[in-house]
mmCIF file with all atom_site columns, C-alpha atoms in Angstrom:
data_model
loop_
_atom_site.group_PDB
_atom_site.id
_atom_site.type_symbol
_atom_site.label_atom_id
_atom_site.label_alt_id
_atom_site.label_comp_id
_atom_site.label_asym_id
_atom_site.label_entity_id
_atom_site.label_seq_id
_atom_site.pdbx_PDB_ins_code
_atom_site.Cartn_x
_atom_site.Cartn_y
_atom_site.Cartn_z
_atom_site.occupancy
_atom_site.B_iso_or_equiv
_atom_site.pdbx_formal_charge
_atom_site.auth_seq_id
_atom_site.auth_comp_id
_atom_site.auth_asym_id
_atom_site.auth_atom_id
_atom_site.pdbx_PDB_model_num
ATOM 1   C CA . UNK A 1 1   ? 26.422 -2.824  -21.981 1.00 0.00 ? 473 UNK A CA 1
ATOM 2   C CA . UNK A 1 2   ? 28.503 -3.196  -25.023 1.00 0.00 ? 474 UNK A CA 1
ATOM 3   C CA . UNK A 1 3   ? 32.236 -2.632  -24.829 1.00 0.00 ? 475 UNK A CA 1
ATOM 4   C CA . UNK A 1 4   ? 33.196 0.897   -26.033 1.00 0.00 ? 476 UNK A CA 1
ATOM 5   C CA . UNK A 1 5   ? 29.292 2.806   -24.690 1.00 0.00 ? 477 UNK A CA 1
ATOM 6   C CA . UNK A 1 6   ? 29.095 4.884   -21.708 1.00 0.00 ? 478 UNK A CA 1
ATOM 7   C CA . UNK A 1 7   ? 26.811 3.718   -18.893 1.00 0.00 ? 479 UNK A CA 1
ATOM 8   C CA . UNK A 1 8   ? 24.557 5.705   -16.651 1.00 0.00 ? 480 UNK A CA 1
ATOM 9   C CA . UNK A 1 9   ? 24.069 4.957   -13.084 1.00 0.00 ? 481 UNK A CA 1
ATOM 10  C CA . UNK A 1 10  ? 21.725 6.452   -10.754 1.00 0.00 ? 482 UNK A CA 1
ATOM 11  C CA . UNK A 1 11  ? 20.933 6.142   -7.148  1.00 0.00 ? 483 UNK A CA 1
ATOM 12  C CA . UNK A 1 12  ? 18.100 7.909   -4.833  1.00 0.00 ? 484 UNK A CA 1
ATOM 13  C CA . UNK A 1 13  ? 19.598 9.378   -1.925  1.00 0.00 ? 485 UNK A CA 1
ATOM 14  C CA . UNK A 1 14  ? 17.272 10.359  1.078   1.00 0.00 ? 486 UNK A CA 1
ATOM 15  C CA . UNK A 1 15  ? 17.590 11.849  4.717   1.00 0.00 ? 487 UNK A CA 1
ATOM 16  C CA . UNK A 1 16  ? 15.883 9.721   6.940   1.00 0.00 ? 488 UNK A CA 1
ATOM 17  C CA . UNK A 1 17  ? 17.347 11.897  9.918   1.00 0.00 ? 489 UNK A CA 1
ATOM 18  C CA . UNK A 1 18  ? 16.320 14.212  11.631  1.00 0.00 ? 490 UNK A CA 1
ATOM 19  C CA . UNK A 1 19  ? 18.879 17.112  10.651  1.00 0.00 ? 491 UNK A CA 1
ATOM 20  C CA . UNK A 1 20  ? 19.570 18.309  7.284   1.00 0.00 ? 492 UNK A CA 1
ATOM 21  C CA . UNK A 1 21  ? 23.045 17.509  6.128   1.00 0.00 ? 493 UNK A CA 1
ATOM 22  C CA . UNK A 1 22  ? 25.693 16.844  3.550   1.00 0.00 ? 494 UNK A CA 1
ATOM 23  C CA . UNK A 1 23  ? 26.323 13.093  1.817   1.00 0.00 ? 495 UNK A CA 1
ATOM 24  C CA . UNK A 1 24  ? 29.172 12.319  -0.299  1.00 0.00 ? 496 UNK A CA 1
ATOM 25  C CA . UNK A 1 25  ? 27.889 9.468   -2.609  1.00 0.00 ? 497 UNK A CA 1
ATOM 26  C CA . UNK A 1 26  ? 30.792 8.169   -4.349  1.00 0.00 ? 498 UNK A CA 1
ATOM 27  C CA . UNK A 1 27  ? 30.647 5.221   -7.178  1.00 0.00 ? 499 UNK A CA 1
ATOM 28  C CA . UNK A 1 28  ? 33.352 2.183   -6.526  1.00 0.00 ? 500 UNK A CA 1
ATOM 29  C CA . UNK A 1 29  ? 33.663 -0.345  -9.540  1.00 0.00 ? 501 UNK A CA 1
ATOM 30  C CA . UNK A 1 30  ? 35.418 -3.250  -9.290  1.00 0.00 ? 502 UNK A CA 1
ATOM 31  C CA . UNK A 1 31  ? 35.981 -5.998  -12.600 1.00 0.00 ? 503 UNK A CA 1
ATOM 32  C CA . UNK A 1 32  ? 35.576 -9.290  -11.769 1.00 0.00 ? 504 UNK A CA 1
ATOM 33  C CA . UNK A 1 33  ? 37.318 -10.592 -14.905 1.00 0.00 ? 505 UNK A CA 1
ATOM 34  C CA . UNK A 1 34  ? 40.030 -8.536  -15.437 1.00 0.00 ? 506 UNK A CA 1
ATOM 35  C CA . UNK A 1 35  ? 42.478 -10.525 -17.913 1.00 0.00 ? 507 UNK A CA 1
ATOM 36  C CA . UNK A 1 36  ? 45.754 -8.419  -16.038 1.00 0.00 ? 508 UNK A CA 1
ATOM 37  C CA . UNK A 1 37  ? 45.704 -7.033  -12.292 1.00 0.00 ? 509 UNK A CA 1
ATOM 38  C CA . UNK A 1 38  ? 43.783 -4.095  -11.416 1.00 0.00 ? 510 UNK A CA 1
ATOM 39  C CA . UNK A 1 39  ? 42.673 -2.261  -8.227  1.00 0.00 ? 511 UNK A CA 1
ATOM 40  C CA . UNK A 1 40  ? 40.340 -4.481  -5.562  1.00 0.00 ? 512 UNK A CA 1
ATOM 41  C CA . UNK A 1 41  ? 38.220 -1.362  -6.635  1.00 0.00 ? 513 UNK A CA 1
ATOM 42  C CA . UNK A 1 42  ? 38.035 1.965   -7.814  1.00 0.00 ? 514 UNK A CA 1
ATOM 43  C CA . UNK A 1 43  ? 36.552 5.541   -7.145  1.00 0.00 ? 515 UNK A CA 1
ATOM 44  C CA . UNK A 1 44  ? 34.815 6.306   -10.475 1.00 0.00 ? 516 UNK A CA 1
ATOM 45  C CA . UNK A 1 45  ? 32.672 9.212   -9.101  1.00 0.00 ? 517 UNK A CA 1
ATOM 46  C CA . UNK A 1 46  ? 31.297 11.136  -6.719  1.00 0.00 ? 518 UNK A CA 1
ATOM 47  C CA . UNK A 1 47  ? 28.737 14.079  -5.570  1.00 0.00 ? 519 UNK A CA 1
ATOM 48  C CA . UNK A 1 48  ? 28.001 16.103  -2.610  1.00 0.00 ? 520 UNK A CA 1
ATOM 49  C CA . UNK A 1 49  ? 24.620 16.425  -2.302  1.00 0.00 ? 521 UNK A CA 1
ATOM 50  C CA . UNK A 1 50  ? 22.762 18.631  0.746   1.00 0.00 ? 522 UNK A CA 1
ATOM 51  C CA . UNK A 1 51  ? 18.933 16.968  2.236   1.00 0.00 ? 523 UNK A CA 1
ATOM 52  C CA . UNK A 1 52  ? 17.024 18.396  4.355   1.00 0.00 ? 524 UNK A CA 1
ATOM 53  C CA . UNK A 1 53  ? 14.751 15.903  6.705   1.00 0.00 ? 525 UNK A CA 1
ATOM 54  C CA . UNK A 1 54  ? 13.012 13.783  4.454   1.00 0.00 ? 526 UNK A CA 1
ATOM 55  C CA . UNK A 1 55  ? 14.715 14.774  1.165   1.00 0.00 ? 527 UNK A CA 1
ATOM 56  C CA . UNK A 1 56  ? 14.949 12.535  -1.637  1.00 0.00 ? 528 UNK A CA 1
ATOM 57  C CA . UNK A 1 57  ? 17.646 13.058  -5.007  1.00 0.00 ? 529 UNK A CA 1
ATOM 58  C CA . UNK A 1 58  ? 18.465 11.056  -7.545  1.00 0.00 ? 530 UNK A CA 1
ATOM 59  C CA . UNK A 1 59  ? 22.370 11.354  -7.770  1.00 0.00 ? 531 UNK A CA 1
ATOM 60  C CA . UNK A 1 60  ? 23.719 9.909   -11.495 1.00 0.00 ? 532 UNK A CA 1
ATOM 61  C CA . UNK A 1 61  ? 27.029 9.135   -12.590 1.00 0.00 ? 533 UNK A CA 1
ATOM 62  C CA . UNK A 1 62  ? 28.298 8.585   -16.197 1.00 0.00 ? 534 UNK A CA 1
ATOM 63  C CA . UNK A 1 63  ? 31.058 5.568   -16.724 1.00 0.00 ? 535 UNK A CA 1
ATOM 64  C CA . UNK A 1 64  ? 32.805 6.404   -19.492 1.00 0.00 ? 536 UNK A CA 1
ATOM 65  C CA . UNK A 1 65  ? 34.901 3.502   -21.741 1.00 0.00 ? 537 UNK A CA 1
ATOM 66  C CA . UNK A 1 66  ? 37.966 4.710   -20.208 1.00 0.00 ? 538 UNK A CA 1
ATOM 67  C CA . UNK A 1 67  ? 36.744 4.231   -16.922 1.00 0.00 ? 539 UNK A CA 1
ATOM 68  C CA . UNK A 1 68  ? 35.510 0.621   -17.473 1.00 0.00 ? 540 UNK A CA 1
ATOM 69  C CA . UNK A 1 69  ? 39.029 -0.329  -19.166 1.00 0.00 ? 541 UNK A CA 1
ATOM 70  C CA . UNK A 1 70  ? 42.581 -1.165  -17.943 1.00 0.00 ? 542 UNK A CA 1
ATOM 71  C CA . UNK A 1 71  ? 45.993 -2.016  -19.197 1.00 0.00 ? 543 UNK A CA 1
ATOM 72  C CA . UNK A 1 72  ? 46.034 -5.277  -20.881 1.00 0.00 ? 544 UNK A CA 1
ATOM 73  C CA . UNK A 1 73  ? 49.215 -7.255  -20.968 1.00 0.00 ? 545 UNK A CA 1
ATOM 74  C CA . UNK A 1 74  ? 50.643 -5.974  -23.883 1.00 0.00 ? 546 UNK A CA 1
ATOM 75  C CA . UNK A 1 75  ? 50.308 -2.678  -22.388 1.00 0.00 ? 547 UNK A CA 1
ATOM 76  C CA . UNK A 1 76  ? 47.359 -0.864  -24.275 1.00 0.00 ? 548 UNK A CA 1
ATOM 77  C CA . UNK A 1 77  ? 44.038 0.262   -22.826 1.00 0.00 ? 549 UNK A CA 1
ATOM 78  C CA . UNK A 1 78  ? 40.991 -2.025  -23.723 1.00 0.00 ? 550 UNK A CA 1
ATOM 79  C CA . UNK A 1 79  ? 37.568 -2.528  -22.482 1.00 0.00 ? 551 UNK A CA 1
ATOM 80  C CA . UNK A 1 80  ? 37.264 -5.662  -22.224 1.00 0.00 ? 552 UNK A CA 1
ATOM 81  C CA . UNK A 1 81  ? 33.750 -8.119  -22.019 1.00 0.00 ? 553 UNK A CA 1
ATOM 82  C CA . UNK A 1 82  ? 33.607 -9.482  -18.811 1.00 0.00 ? 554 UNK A CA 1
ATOM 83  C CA . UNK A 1 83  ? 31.677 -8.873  -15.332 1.00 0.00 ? 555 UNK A CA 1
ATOM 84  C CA . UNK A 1 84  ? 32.058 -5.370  -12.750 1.00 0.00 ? 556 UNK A CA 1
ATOM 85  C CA . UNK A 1 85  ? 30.209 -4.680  -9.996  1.00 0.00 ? 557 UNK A CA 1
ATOM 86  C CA . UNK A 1 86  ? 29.114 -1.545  -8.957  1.00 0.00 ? 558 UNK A CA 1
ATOM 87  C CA . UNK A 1 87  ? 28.539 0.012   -5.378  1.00 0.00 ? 559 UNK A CA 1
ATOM 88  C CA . UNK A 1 88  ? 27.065 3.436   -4.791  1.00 0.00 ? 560 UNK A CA 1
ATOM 89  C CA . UNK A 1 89  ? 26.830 5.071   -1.173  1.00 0.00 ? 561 UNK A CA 1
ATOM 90  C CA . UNK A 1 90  ? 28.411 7.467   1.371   1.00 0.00 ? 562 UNK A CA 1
ATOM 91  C CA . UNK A 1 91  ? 31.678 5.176   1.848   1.00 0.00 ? 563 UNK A CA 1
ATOM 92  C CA . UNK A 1 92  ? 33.315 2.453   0.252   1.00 0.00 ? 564 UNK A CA 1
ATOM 93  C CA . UNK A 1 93  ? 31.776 -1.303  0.155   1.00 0.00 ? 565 UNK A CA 1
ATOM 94  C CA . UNK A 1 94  ? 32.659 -3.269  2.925   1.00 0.00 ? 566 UNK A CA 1
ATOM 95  C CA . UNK A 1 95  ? 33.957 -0.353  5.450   1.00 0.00 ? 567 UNK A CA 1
ATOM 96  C CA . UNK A 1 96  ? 33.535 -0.720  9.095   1.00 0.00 ? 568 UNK A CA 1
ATOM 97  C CA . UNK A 1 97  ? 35.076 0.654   11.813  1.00 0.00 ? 569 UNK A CA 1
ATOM 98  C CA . UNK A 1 98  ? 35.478 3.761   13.624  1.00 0.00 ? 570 UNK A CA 1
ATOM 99  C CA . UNK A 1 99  ? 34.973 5.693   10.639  1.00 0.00 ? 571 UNK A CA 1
ATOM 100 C CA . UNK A 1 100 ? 31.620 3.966   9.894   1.00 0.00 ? 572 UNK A CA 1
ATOM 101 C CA . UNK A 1 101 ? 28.778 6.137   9.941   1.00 0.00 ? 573 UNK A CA 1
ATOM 102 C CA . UNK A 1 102 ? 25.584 4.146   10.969  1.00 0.00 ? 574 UNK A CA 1
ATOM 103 C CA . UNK A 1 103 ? 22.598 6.550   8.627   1.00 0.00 ? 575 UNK A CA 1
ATOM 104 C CA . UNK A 1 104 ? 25.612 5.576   5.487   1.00 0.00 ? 576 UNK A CA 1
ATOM 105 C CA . UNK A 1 105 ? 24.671 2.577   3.407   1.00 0.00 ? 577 UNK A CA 1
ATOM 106 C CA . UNK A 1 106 ? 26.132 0.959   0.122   1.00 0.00 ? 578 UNK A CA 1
ATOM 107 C CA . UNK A 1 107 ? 24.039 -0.259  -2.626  1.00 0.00 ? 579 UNK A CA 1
ATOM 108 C CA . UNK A 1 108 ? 25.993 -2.615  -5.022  1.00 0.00 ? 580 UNK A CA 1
ATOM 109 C CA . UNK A 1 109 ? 24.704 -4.006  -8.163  1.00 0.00 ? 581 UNK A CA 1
ATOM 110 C CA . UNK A 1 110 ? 26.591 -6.049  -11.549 1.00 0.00 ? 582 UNK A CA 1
ATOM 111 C CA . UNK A 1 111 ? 26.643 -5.406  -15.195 1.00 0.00 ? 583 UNK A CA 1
ATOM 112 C CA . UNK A 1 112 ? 28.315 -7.237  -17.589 1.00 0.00 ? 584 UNK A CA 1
ATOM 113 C CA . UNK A 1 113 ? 29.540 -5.963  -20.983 1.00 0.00 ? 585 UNK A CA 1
ATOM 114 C CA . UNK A 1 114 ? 29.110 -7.917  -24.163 1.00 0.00 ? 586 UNK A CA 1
ATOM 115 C CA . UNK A 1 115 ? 31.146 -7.806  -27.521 1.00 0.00 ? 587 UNK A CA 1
ATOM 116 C CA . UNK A 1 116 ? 34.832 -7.976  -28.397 1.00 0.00 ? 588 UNK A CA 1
ATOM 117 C CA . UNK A 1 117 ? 37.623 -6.220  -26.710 1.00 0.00 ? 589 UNK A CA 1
ATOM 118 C CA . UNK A 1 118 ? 37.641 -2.603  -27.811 1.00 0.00 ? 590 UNK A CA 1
ATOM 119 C CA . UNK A 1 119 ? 41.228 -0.655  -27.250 1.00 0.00 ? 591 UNK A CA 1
ATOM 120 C CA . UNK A 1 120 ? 40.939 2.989   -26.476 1.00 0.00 ? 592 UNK A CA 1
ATOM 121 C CA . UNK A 1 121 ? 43.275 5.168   -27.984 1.00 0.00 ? 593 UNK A CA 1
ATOM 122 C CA . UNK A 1 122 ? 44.722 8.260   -25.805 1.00 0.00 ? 594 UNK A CA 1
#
């Protein structure tokens, strides 16, 4: 991805229970490289999407340049070349607990953007 373009992610999402239900899938992206402090990770999306048993959808999320960039330390907005990972699924990566649904997975995946440091303007 080049600094300053909009990315597309996409996930398929299937019941593989025996009930039809509700997922949220929510998007969590996390830079790797950030040149100032940022968030361990952040919500950047999410959908609500109903299955029935068996039920596959493709659930896509658009990440804007505002969404891949963060204050700098001169305090403007930039997208800036570097490494992000991005995890997909019905909580966020790394949750356990009581809160843990067992049918709930997270995929997670990298991208790296390429090019100079692009500042966003309001």
């Amino acid at each position: 991805v080049r600094a300053g373009d909009s990315l597309v992610v996409s996930v398929d999402v299937e019941n593989i229970g025996a009930l039809a239900g509700e997922e949220v899938v929510q998007l969590y992206l996390t830079d790797l490289e950030a040149s100032a402090p940022v968030p361990i990770r952040s919500l950047q999306g999410f959908d609500r999407v109903f299955l029935r048993p068996g039920e596959r959808q493709t659930v896509s999320f658009t990440l804007t340049p505002r969404q891949l960039s963060l204050i700098d330390r001169d305090f403007r907005r930039a997208v800036e070349p570097g490494a992000f990972e991005v995890s997909i699924g019905g909580k966020q990566p790394g949750l356990t607990g009581i809160a843990d649904a067992r049918t709930t997975d997270v995929v997670s995946g990298s991208l790296e953007i390429i090019g100079t440091k692009k500042y966003i303007e309001n």
